[in-house]
Amino acid sequence: MAEPAAHVLEVRDLKTVFRTRGGEVHAVNDVSFHLKPGELLGVVGESGSGKSVTMMSLLRLLPAPPAEIRGGKAFLNGKDLLAMTDDQLRSVRGAKVGFVFQDPMTSLNPVFTLGNQIMEPLIKHMGMSKAQAEARAVELLELVGIPGAKQRLHQYPHQFSGGMRQRVMIAIALACDPDVLIADEPTTALDVTIQAQILELVKDLRRKLGMAIIWITHDLGVIAGIADRVMVMYGGQIVEHAPVRELFANPQHPYTRALLQTIPRITGPREARLKVIEGQPPILTGPLTACPFRARCEYRFDTCDAVNPPRRAIDGLPVGQGHDVACHWHAPAKAEPAHA
Amino acid sequence: MLDAQPQPLVQVQDLKMHFPIYSGIFRKHTGDVKAVDGVSFDILPGQTLGLVGESGCGKSTVGRAMLRLYEPTAGRVIIDGDDVAKLAPEPLRKKRPTMQMVFQDPQASLNPRMTLAEIVSEPLDEHTNWTRDQKLERVYELMDQVGLNRRFVNRFPHEFSGGQRQRIGIARALALKPRFIVCDEPIAALDVSIQAQVVNLLEDLQEKLGLTYLFISHDLSMVRHLAQRVAVMYLGRIAELSPSKDLYARPLHPYAEALLSAVNEPDPELAARRNRIILKGDVPSPANPPKGCNFCTRCPKVMDICRTVKPDLLEVEPGRLVACHLYTAAGSTGASEANERNQQGETR
């Protein structure tokens, strides 16, 4: 434990495996990262890159079996989440760590009123009375910009639009004043103009409440506008990590670069032809013994097939603090074997 | 197709698609969901028209009604000389080979119990009397065209990735050598790194086969890349129809402006500088649209006239059609004002 006190969340070498009939799927491979108070960490990756599984593993939200957390530590304010009993963990979920899921249509219970669902964590975790919880629920709905909060408490989810439901989800996640808010693709299911509303809301809430946020998305555009730091995931591991401006101005991993080039822009000259990342994302059965991106990489050379590259700092700062990348191109002349 | 003055291949005139609402115990017809409410546009042969808008604006319904997957309520859809909206069943069946569709969800639009060969040759079964070998030959040809390995011919959809499934969907659409293809969000269900593969394929095919596309999407940056002209829809009507480069440089309709400003560019510097227009509220229900302009409930530049009179889609600049009172005679002072505002918008 170097200095976990300075970090709200510190994850080290997290490993999650799914046992399936077709063999073990190594969904998260030695993922390490930290979260400072009040910052917004963006997690970018395609489906299957392990970004959601990483975050779900922290709170043990994955069904086990088939999921199994093979190793690692996750300190929330110095306490290891992965070593907690179920009871202890229950006092963390929703209280210390709020979770906003992707699909606001399915993550609210259709047979309970919103008031019920917002008040539940307040009564369970904060020990509030019903009246107190109701007052707080109204406050929360107003905070996330839902007009007529008092009346709307008694309505059911189907009476809300998608954007409104996502606001409600955020209100629930914020109910117990969590230290960390994990938002898993919270705007993906929404239309662009509604997405813009939610992004504005989150920026505004950060200013007001100052909690740390982990924002999972596949949309680099969203990340560019909202994150302080970004980690790019591929094949269940972090392949690049940097402060947001650095990442977009100076992407180093071939995957990050290619990804930025495949997206057409809305401003600037129109591309004659889109750059393509050939091939398919890797299938993660079995542990990674080589670079997961090698099959699609234009810079592939011998070492890539032999050794899974470890993360290396490229700006002199320790790995995880500044800009680091997991690619053999950034290795010093002699490639060192990946550490365990 | 190399005519000096090209005739549009596709002409849509005042297309309406209303879905009736029945309620009460007698299932009385009590209203209509006006999913598409008077949409008109042309597409020149070999070109792509982008149709953009948010979910529920009616863009997919336009595509489906055009190909008579729905029975349009009113309007004309002239594809290569025939009014598809009015064709009798048999001529319509004969017409189908020339107009095809690529669907959004390659998972749902391919029958899981059919092999690739069966899926791609199904249109051939229906519309040709070729022998088995001829059909198989055509399937192979199509697989080459869309970049699928011939070895996969007897595989089932679940054995393919999302991008490959979309290629199968495209191969099926091409089987009968259509001239016009409606692409209904063909990349929305795909990962970012796969999207570019499919888009490039669509572009190559267009060039090689001289195809005409209606490209329906909510991805404004991809539409900019693909389309020569773009129609922005809002609540069943076209708000603006402009050449792509003009629209993206300087949107005229306030909704188009807001929509474009809401797009997230992968550029933190730009994101920090940009002044977004954040629209308030949600899209009203198409069963009960506002009395005047459909956008009047959320428009940042709303005027009194907007709440009472529906604006027509008019040419306000060469080649640019806009349905907004800011640009009509009634709001002529508004037009110059809006221009100013637009220019200010650019310098921000």
XYZ file of C-alpha atoms in Angstrom:
688
model
C 0.000 0.000 0.000
C 1.960 2.937 -1.292
C -0.426 5.798 -0.640
C -3.959 4.578 -1.050
C -5.156 7.253 1.344
C -4.634 9.898 -1.329
C -6.723 7.844 -3.714
C -10.413 7.209 -3.276
C -10.026 4.017 -5.200
C -6.935 2.010 -5.924
C -7.155 -1.136 -8.006
C -4.205 -3.450 -8.400
C -3.771 -6.385 -10.755
C -7.425 -7.207 -11.010
C -8.104 -10.448 -12.835
C -11.550 -11.702 -13.720
C -12.290 -14.944 -15.506
C -15.517 -16.404 -16.823
C -15.792 -20.148 -16.766
C -17.765 -21.214 -19.790
C -18.340 -24.474 -21.560
C -15.985 -23.338 -24.275
C -13.204 -22.785 -21.748
C -12.134 -19.948 -19.533
C -12.588 -16.442 -20.854
C -10.043 -14.056 -19.429
C -12.100 -10.900 -19.458
C -9.949 -8.724 -17.195
C -6.206 -9.203 -17.176
C -4.140 -7.532 -14.461
C -5.869 -4.211 -14.544
C -4.433 -1.549 -12.227
C -5.622 2.003 -11.857
C -6.504 4.592 -9.264
C -8.979 7.360 -8.815
C -8.266 10.626 -7.052
C -10.950 12.520 -5.171
C -13.062 14.658 -7.448
C -11.613 13.519 -10.736
C -13.312 11.979 -13.733
C -11.612 8.941 -15.141
C -12.749 7.893 -18.585
C -12.608 4.230 -19.581
C -12.745 3.664 -23.333
C -13.008 0.396 -25.171
C -15.125 -1.642 -27.541
C -17.594 -4.257 -26.469
C -15.706 -7.148 -24.983
C -12.704 -5.055 -24.016
C -13.409 -5.661 -20.348
C -14.331 -2.149 -19.324
C -17.685 -2.955 -17.743
C -16.533 -6.266 -16.302
C -13.680 -4.476 -14.551
C -16.036 -2.111 -12.772
C -18.642 -4.761 -12.022
C -15.884 -6.936 -10.534
C -15.004 -4.215 -8.052
C -18.450 -4.390 -6.510
C -18.769 -8.110 -7.212
C -21.868 -7.468 -9.262
C -21.136 -10.284 -11.674
C -22.930 -13.593 -11.271
C -20.469 -16.065 -9.787
C -20.251 -18.630 -11.306
C -19.551 -18.159 -14.211
C -17.566 -15.100 -13.162
C -14.624 -15.559 -10.876
C -12.308 -12.888 -9.555
C -8.943 -14.559 -9.780
C -6.878 -12.006 -8.026
C -6.091 -8.436 -7.300
C -6.959 -5.831 -4.754
C -9.345 -2.925 -4.850
C -8.993 -0.403 -2.064
C -11.865 1.955 -1.517
C -10.628 4.551 0.960
C -8.027 2.052 2.103
C -10.373 -0.917 2.532
C -10.100 -3.844 0.155
C -13.451 -4.397 -1.551
C -12.437 -7.802 -2.808
C -11.725 -9.061 0.724
C -15.024 -7.870 2.148
C -17.834 -10.150 3.241
C -21.131 -9.871 1.409
C -22.616 -7.880 4.278
C -19.780 -5.419 4.309
C -19.999 -5.066 0.579
C -23.700 -4.398 0.767
C -22.981 -1.340 2.869
C -20.678 -0.101 0.113
C -22.861 -0.679 -2.908
C -25.127 2.261 -3.469
C -23.786 4.000 -0.361
C -20.089 4.601 -0.943
C -20.147 3.709 -4.610
C -23.031 4.707 -6.861
C -23.642 2.908 -10.126
C -25.438 4.253 -13.199
C -26.141 1.628 -15.817
C -26.405 1.981 -19.547
C -30.009 1.322 -20.196
C -32.395 3.537 -18.264
C -35.328 1.589 -19.690
C -34.488 -1.649 -17.938
C -32.647 -0.578 -14.815
C -35.648 0.886 -13.057
C -38.247 -1.420 -11.584
C -41.481 -0.833 -13.518
C -43.823 -1.792 -10.679
C -42.531 0.647 -8.059
C -42.903 4.408 -8.074
C -39.793 6.480 -8.545
C -40.124 7.802 -5.016
C -39.944 4.251 -3.749
C -36.809 3.538 -5.706
C -35.011 6.727 -4.757
C -35.950 6.402 -1.099
C -34.864 2.779 -0.817
C -31.112 3.439 -0.492
C -31.760 6.399 1.784
C -33.759 4.293 4.218
C -31.525 1.226 3.959
C -28.114 2.878 4.023
C -28.608 6.207 5.717
C -31.207 5.063 8.247
C -33.557 7.884 7.322
C -37.208 7.924 8.235
C -39.726 7.832 5.433
C -40.442 11.529 5.722
C -36.771 12.449 5.716
C -36.136 10.189 2.755
C -38.983 11.746 0.848
C -37.676 15.239 1.455
C -34.235 14.158 0.331
C -35.676 12.431 -2.750
C -37.361 15.652 -3.814
C -34.082 17.460 -3.310
C -32.275 14.892 -5.449
C -34.788 15.069 -8.280
C -34.479 18.832 -8.292
C -30.716 18.481 -8.326
C -30.824 16.398 -11.490
C -33.216 18.819 -13.126
C -36.591 17.110 -12.991
C -39.351 19.699 -12.807
C -42.333 19.131 -10.524
C -40.274 16.762 -8.389
C -42.868 16.424 -5.635
C -45.576 15.108 -7.938
C -43.253 13.016 -10.020
C -42.162 11.002 -6.978
C -45.467 9.204 -7.165
C -45.158 8.303 -10.827
C -43.909 5.100 -12.382
C -40.910 4.678 -14.692
C -43.016 4.311 -17.838
C -44.267 7.852 -17.312
C -40.744 9.190 -17.873
C -38.811 9.623 -21.101
C -35.391 8.038 -21.623
C -33.480 11.168 -20.696
C -35.619 11.689 -17.616
C -35.119 8.091 -16.523
C -31.379 8.471 -16.833
C -31.640 11.573 -14.645
C -33.539 9.501 -12.124
C -30.850 6.797 -12.253
C -28.263 9.446 -11.535
C -30.365 10.762 -8.664
C -30.532 7.253 -7.172
C -26.807 6.767 -7.589
C -26.162 10.084 -5.865
C -28.696 9.501 -3.098
C -26.251 8.458 -0.395
C -23.612 10.964 -1.375
C -21.143 8.354 -2.655
C -17.385 8.830 -2.831
C -17.288 7.232 -6.237
C -19.843 7.252 -9.009
C -19.420 4.585 -11.674
C -21.301 5.404 -14.851
C -21.428 2.560 -17.361
C -22.266 3.973 -20.794
C -24.887 6.244 -19.235
C -25.569 8.198 -22.407
C -25.195 5.511 -25.049
C -28.877 4.673 -25.223
C -29.863 8.322 -25.506
C -30.251 10.636 -28.460
C -27.582 13.241 -29.056
C -29.533 16.240 -27.843
C -30.569 14.356 -24.691
C -27.022 13.080 -24.318
C -25.837 16.682 -24.358
C -28.288 17.469 -21.548
C -26.998 14.603 -19.394
C -23.347 15.493 -20.005
C -24.049 19.077 -18.967
C -25.821 17.785 -15.872
C -22.890 15.594 -14.870
C -20.413 18.434 -15.331
C -22.639 20.616 -13.214
C -23.019 17.973 -10.483
C -19.276 17.501 -10.343
C -18.820 21.191 -9.676
C -21.469 21.107 -6.950
C -20.716 17.791 -5.255
C -17.108 17.036 -6.120
C -17.335 13.250 -6.173
C -14.962 11.109 -8.183
C -16.446 9.572 -11.310
C -15.523 6.621 -13.479
C -17.131 7.014 -16.878
C -17.246 3.954 -19.122
C -17.935 4.486 -22.799
C -16.989 3.449 -26.307
C -17.472 6.982 -27.531
C -14.236 8.931 -27.716
C -16.203 12.075 -28.423
C -17.968 11.907 -25.064
C -14.701 11.246 -23.254
C -12.991 14.194 -24.922
C -15.547 16.561 -23.499
C -15.801 15.262 -19.968
C -12.793 13.303 -18.662
C -9.658 14.383 -16.798
C -7.766 11.180 -17.443
C -8.482 8.343 -19.836
C -7.598 4.696 -19.918
C -8.043 2.773 -23.135
C -8.855 -0.912 -22.748
C -8.372 -3.693 -25.261
C -8.449 -7.429 -24.755
C -9.186 -7.067 -21.067
C -6.231 -4.900 -20.253
C -5.268 -1.268 -20.162
C -3.305 -0.537 -23.315
C -2.916 3.193 -22.872
C -3.439 5.674 -20.089
C -2.973 9.441 -20.178
C -4.461 12.779 -19.215
C -7.235 13.544 -21.672
C -5.527 16.261 -23.704
C -2.323 14.293 -23.905
C -4.171 11.199 -25.097
C -5.959 12.953 -27.925
C -3.010 15.124 -28.934
C -0.408 12.425 -28.686
C -1.907 8.927 -28.838
C 0.803 6.281 -28.654
C -0.780 2.856 -28.808
C -1.484 1.723 -32.383
C -5.019 0.843 -31.301
C -5.729 4.279 -29.851
C -4.310 5.940 -32.929
C -6.287 3.774 -35.308
C -9.442 4.267 -33.279
C -9.102 8.031 -33.467
C -8.595 7.814 -37.202
C -11.570 5.582 -37.914
C -14.030 8.139 -36.594
C -15.167 10.668 -39.165
C -15.257 14.248 -37.899
C -17.978 16.782 -38.119
C -15.599 19.680 -38.610
C -12.487 20.040 -40.712
C -11.889 18.513 -44.118
C -13.943 15.485 -45.097
C -11.926 12.288 -45.234
C -11.766 10.731 -48.675
C -11.794 7.306 -47.100
C -12.103 6.096 -43.549
C -9.180 4.360 -42.014
C -10.041 0.807 -41.122
C -8.823 -1.413 -38.310
C -8.800 -4.726 -40.118
C -9.883 -7.909 -38.416
C -11.892 -8.609 -35.312
C -11.403 -8.059 -31.603
C -9.610 -10.966 -29.930
C -11.318 -13.932 -28.353
C -10.037 -14.083 -24.816
C -10.056 -17.791 -24.111
C -6.886 -18.621 -22.257
C -4.485 -16.186 -20.614
C -2.843 -13.532 -22.755
C 0.613 -14.634 -23.751
C 1.114 -12.082 -26.478
C -0.127 -8.632 -27.337
C -3.916 -8.860 -27.771
C -3.868 -6.294 -30.567
C -1.170 -7.967 -32.626
C -3.471 -9.529 -35.210
C -4.836 -6.138 -36.198
C -1.713 -4.060 -35.695
C 0.176 -2.485 -38.574
C 3.369 -2.237 -36.531
C 3.509 -5.874 -35.474
C 6.948 -7.479 -35.123
C 8.368 -10.685 -33.607
C 8.228 -9.656 -29.965
C 4.514 -8.912 -30.246
C 3.774 -12.599 -30.845
C 5.957 -13.748 -27.975
C 5.357 -11.405 -25.065
C 2.344 -9.501 -23.806
C 3.725 -5.987 -23.439
C 3.601 -4.481 -19.935
C 2.549 -0.868 -19.428
C 5.476 1.464 -19.747
C 5.641 5.118 -18.843
C 6.684 7.292 -21.720
C 6.918 10.620 -19.957
C 9.091 9.755 -16.978
C 6.190 9.668 -14.519
C 5.389 6.358 -12.776
C 2.988 4.064 -14.620
C -0.571 5.136 -13.885
C 0.414 8.700 -13.032
C 1.178 10.137 -16.427
C 1.161 8.768 -19.927
C 1.845 5.063 -20.231
C 1.294 2.542 -22.957
C 1.424 -1.236 -23.303
C 3.203 -1.664 -26.607
C 6.523 -3.133 -27.587
C 7.261 -0.208 -29.808
C 7.844 1.811 -26.695
C 10.157 -0.714 -25.113
C 13.762 0.054 -24.480
C 16.025 -1.857 -26.901
C 15.847 -5.146 -25.023
C 12.312 -6.259 -24.336
C 11.801 -7.343 -20.766
C 9.382 -10.141 -19.913
C 5.989 -9.143 -18.626
C 5.872 -9.081 -14.854
C 3.347 -11.265 -13.118
C -26.397 7.416 -65.870
C -23.845 9.703 -67.491
C -26.551 12.095 -68.671
C -25.701 15.757 -68.756
C -28.697 16.671 -66.614
C -29.340 13.749 -64.326
C -32.933 12.904 -63.520
C -33.541 11.900 -59.928
C -33.774 8.151 -59.502
C -35.918 8.506 -56.430
C -38.567 11.142 -55.853
C -40.567 11.258 -52.678
C -43.474 13.675 -52.672
C -45.447 14.562 -49.574
C -45.108 11.104 -48.102
C -47.309 10.499 -45.085
C -47.345 7.492 -42.844
C -49.898 7.632 -40.071
C -50.449 4.759 -37.679
C -53.977 4.691 -36.301
C -54.577 4.597 -32.562
C -57.562 2.553 -31.447
C -58.900 2.866 -27.946
C -61.869 2.023 -25.770
C -63.691 -1.296 -25.711
C -64.933 -0.802 -29.267
C -61.423 -0.160 -30.505
C -62.576 3.122 -31.943
C -60.156 4.997 -34.162
C -59.319 7.894 -31.866
C -56.251 9.410 -33.422
C -53.101 8.860 -35.419
C -49.424 8.646 -34.686
C -48.127 10.864 -37.422
C -44.793 9.118 -37.775
C -44.157 10.702 -41.158
C -46.143 13.772 -41.977
C -45.449 15.179 -45.408
C -41.884 14.407 -46.405
C -40.474 15.215 -49.852
C -37.029 14.763 -51.340
C -35.179 13.517 -54.438
C -32.092 11.401 -54.782
C -29.935 11.542 -57.889
C -28.663 8.273 -59.335
C -25.405 7.153 -57.794
C -25.739 9.546 -54.897
C -26.405 9.154 -51.206
C -28.997 11.088 -49.284
C -28.405 11.076 -45.550
C -31.515 11.040 -43.393
C -30.720 12.048 -39.841
C -32.695 12.699 -36.718
C -33.262 11.399 -33.235
C -35.103 8.237 -32.337
C -38.788 8.532 -33.007
C -38.449 11.279 -35.604
C -39.732 8.948 -38.311
C -36.571 8.405 -40.306
C -36.810 4.618 -40.380
C -40.501 4.819 -41.141
C -39.689 6.913 -44.213
C -37.347 4.181 -45.444
C -39.836 1.422 -44.791
C -42.798 3.252 -46.272
C -40.762 4.026 -49.400
C -40.160 0.343 -50.039
C -43.780 -0.473 -49.194
C -42.877 -2.426 -46.103
C -45.661 -0.265 -44.736
C -48.645 0.959 -46.722
C -48.110 4.727 -46.910
C -51.087 6.860 -45.905
C -50.513 9.378 -48.686
C -47.916 10.699 -51.056
C -45.912 9.479 -54.017
C -42.699 7.482 -54.038
C -41.348 7.420 -57.559
C -38.459 5.063 -57.967
C -37.062 4.804 -61.479
C -40.310 5.961 -63.041
C -42.844 3.907 -61.077
C -44.909 5.194 -58.198
C -44.140 2.487 -55.675
C -46.743 3.803 -53.253
C -49.527 2.946 -55.712
C -48.257 -0.217 -57.410
C -50.593 -3.212 -57.414
C -49.256 -6.367 -55.688
C -47.919 -8.133 -58.798
C -46.130 -5.163 -60.399
C -44.810 -4.329 -56.912
C -43.353 -7.812 -56.641
C -41.670 -7.319 -60.019
C -40.360 -3.984 -58.833
C -38.868 -5.297 -55.588
C -35.577 -6.508 -57.092
C -34.638 -2.922 -57.949
C -35.092 -1.629 -54.423
C -33.647 -3.301 -51.394
C -32.909 -2.670 -47.768
C -30.052 -3.207 -45.339
C -31.360 -3.436 -41.791
C -29.968 -2.115 -38.577
C -29.618 -5.206 -36.508
C -27.792 -7.948 -38.373
C -28.587 -10.266 -35.481
C -32.320 -9.913 -35.857
C -32.546 -9.585 -39.616
C -30.895 -12.906 -40.453
C -32.763 -16.135 -39.879
C -30.677 -18.110 -37.367
C -31.719 -21.433 -38.900
C -30.583 -20.640 -42.419
C -27.043 -20.856 -43.696
C -25.312 -17.966 -45.386
C -25.964 -19.542 -48.785
C -29.670 -19.913 -48.051
C -29.967 -16.367 -46.724
C -28.210 -14.736 -49.638
C -29.919 -16.843 -52.298
C -33.421 -16.469 -50.866
C -34.139 -13.383 -53.004
C -32.946 -15.415 -56.008
C -35.383 -18.233 -55.156
C -38.154 -15.714 -55.046
C -37.389 -13.662 -58.134
C -35.466 -15.853 -60.582
C -35.811 -19.349 -61.995
C -32.134 -20.081 -61.937
C -30.727 -23.522 -61.260
C -29.054 -24.366 -57.980
C -25.633 -24.012 -59.506
C -26.383 -20.633 -60.993
C -27.601 -19.414 -57.641
C -24.589 -20.765 -55.826
C -22.342 -19.088 -58.364
C -24.101 -15.785 -57.693
C -23.765 -16.302 -53.920
C -20.018 -16.798 -54.320
C -19.799 -13.714 -56.485
C -21.647 -11.710 -53.834
C -19.456 -13.058 -51.066
C -16.413 -11.833 -52.956
C -18.018 -8.466 -53.435
C -18.721 -7.925 -49.759
C -15.489 -9.434 -48.552
C -16.643 -12.724 -47.059
C -14.477 -15.782 -47.419
C -16.058 -18.387 -49.726
C -15.311 -21.070 -47.159
C -18.043 -19.620 -44.909
C -20.827 -20.390 -47.353
C -22.456 -23.094 -45.260
C -22.128 -21.402 -41.898
C -24.986 -20.108 -39.785
C -25.379 -16.484 -38.675
C -24.260 -17.171 -35.092
C -20.881 -18.237 -36.398
C -20.188 -14.742 -37.677
C -19.223 -11.533 -35.923
C -21.429 -8.447 -36.050
C -19.487 -6.873 -38.899
C -19.586 -10.076 -40.927
C -23.298 -10.442 -40.327
C -23.821 -6.988 -41.667
C -21.856 -8.028 -44.754
C -24.254 -10.940 -45.198
C -27.167 -8.501 -44.976
C -25.532 -6.357 -47.631
C -24.872 -9.364 -49.869
C -28.540 -10.331 -49.612
C -29.594 -6.806 -50.529
C -27.306 -6.889 -53.569
C -28.376 -10.324 -54.778
C -30.905 -9.050 -57.304
C -28.732 -6.196 -58.554
C -30.868 -3.382 -57.164
C -30.397 0.227 -58.168
C -31.615 1.725 -54.928
C -30.840 0.600 -51.389
C -32.249 1.918 -48.147
C -29.586 1.546 -45.471
C -31.430 1.754 -42.162
C -28.816 2.454 -39.482
C -26.551 -0.243 -40.901
C -23.688 0.555 -38.555
C -25.488 1.506 -35.368
C -25.136 -1.938 -33.826
C -21.447 -2.304 -34.675
C -18.326 -1.456 -32.717
C -16.425 1.658 -33.662
C -13.522 -0.208 -35.212
C -15.911 -2.297 -37.339
C -18.098 0.610 -38.466
C -15.442 1.990 -40.781
C -15.077 -1.405 -42.476
C -18.765 -1.528 -43.340
C -18.936 2.111 -44.406
C -15.985 1.692 -46.727
C -17.613 -1.408 -48.185
C -20.832 0.506 -48.861
C -18.842 3.234 -50.570
C -16.895 0.790 -52.729
C -20.069 -0.984 -53.794
C -21.722 2.296 -54.639
C -18.847 3.249 -56.877
C -18.576 -0.161 -58.533
C -22.261 -0.845 -59.041
C -23.586 2.687 -59.379
C -25.917 2.258 -56.426
C -28.141 4.956 -55.007
C -28.482 5.050 -51.233
C -30.826 6.446 -48.691
C -28.609 6.318 -45.626
C -30.628 6.547 -42.432
C -28.578 7.234 -39.345
C -28.349 9.167 -36.140
C -24.578 9.372 -36.524
C -24.090 12.827 -37.944
C -20.375 12.520 -38.532
C -20.768 9.286 -40.494
C -23.508 10.857 -42.604
C -21.236 13.788 -43.347
C -18.689 11.311 -44.583
C -21.105 9.378 -46.798
C -23.808 11.651 -48.108
C -23.862 14.357 -50.750
C -27.070 15.777 -49.361
C -28.594 15.469 -45.921
C -32.167 15.729 -44.683
C -32.632 16.509 -41.003
C -35.916 15.178 -39.666
C -37.767 16.220 -36.567
C -41.050 14.710 -35.435
C -42.125 13.362 -38.805
C -41.118 16.326 -40.924
C -37.996 17.523 -42.656
C -36.520 20.533 -40.892
C -33.685 21.108 -43.318
C -32.510 19.517 -46.547
C -29.141 20.811 -47.672
C -25.979 19.773 -49.440
C -23.837 18.061 -46.859
C -20.991 20.548 -46.929
C -23.307 23.532 -46.452
C -25.264 21.903 -43.662
C -22.224 21.010 -41.641
C -20.522 24.350 -42.246
C -23.553 26.454 -41.428
C -26.804 24.780 -40.407
C -29.802 27.027 -41.065
C -32.628 25.406 -39.141
C -32.331 25.939 -35.366
C -32.867 22.230 -34.799
C -30.122 21.284 -37.235
C -27.904 23.777 -35.473
C -28.643 22.303 -32.039
C -28.264 18.744 -33.304
C -24.860 19.468 -34.783
C -23.711 21.299 -31.700
C -24.634 18.284 -29.583
C -22.267 15.988 -31.469
C -19.243 15.091 -29.415
C -16.041 15.583 -31.319
C -13.079 13.500 -30.192
C -11.049 16.591 -29.455
C -10.751 17.896 -25.884
C -9.486 21.328 -26.987
C -12.508 21.843 -29.176
C -14.845 20.495 -26.513
C -13.532 23.037 -24.028
C -13.953 25.947 -26.415
C -17.244 24.999 -27.932
C -20.441 26.655 -26.946
C -23.082 23.999 -27.049
C -26.725 24.630 -27.619
C -28.443 22.493 -25.023
C -32.070 21.940 -25.977
C -34.520 21.904 -23.118
C -37.022 19.117 -22.675
C -37.936 16.148 -24.811
C -39.393 15.520 -28.234
C -43.203 15.838 -28.106
C -45.345 12.834 -28.950
C -46.020 12.344 -32.668
C -49.585 11.397 -31.716
C -50.094 14.920 -30.512
C -47.617 17.216 -32.236
C -47.600 20.950 -31.463
C -50.028 23.088 -33.417
C -47.491 25.220 -35.252
C -43.917 24.265 -36.013
C -43.120 20.838 -34.588
C -39.958 22.226 -33.032
C -41.575 25.237 -31.354
C -41.646 23.635 -27.895
C -37.862 23.372 -27.733
C -36.657 25.995 -30.172
C -34.294 28.575 -28.694
C -35.348 31.078 -31.380
C -39.089 30.551 -31.179
C -41.368 33.409 -32.327
C -45.138 33.882 -31.961
C -45.905 32.720 -35.479
C -44.120 29.426 -34.822
C -46.770 28.399 -32.315
C -49.633 28.780 -34.774
C -48.450 28.186 -38.347
C -46.557 25.165 -39.642
C -43.622 26.363 -41.744
C -43.248 24.895 -45.246
C -40.045 23.443 -46.547
C -38.803 26.231 -48.841
C -35.650 26.941 -50.748
C -34.013 29.779 -48.838
C -30.601 29.587 -50.466
C -29.649 27.840 -53.701
C -30.041 24.117 -53.073
C -30.944 24.548 -49.413
C -34.453 23.822 -48.192
C -35.486 24.885 -44.720
C -38.802 24.684 -42.891
C -38.512 27.607 -40.509
C -40.279 30.929 -40.101
C -36.965 32.659 -39.513
C -36.437 32.399 -43.249
C -39.934 33.043 -44.604
C -41.462 36.353 -45.619
C -43.382 36.531 -42.351
C -40.162 36.462 -40.441
C -37.974 38.156 -43.042
C -36.361 40.385 -40.444
C -35.759 37.236 -38.494
C -33.856 35.739 -41.404
C -31.191 38.388 -41.464
C -31.016 38.221 -37.698
C -30.587 34.485 -37.854
C -27.830 34.892 -40.376
C -26.049 37.240 -38.053
C -26.478 34.844 -35.192
C -25.162 32.032 -37.299
C -22.106 34.000 -38.186
C -21.546 34.830 -34.561
C -21.934 31.170 -33.855
C -19.103 30.392 -36.196
C -16.661 32.785 -34.622
C -17.245 31.418 -31.152
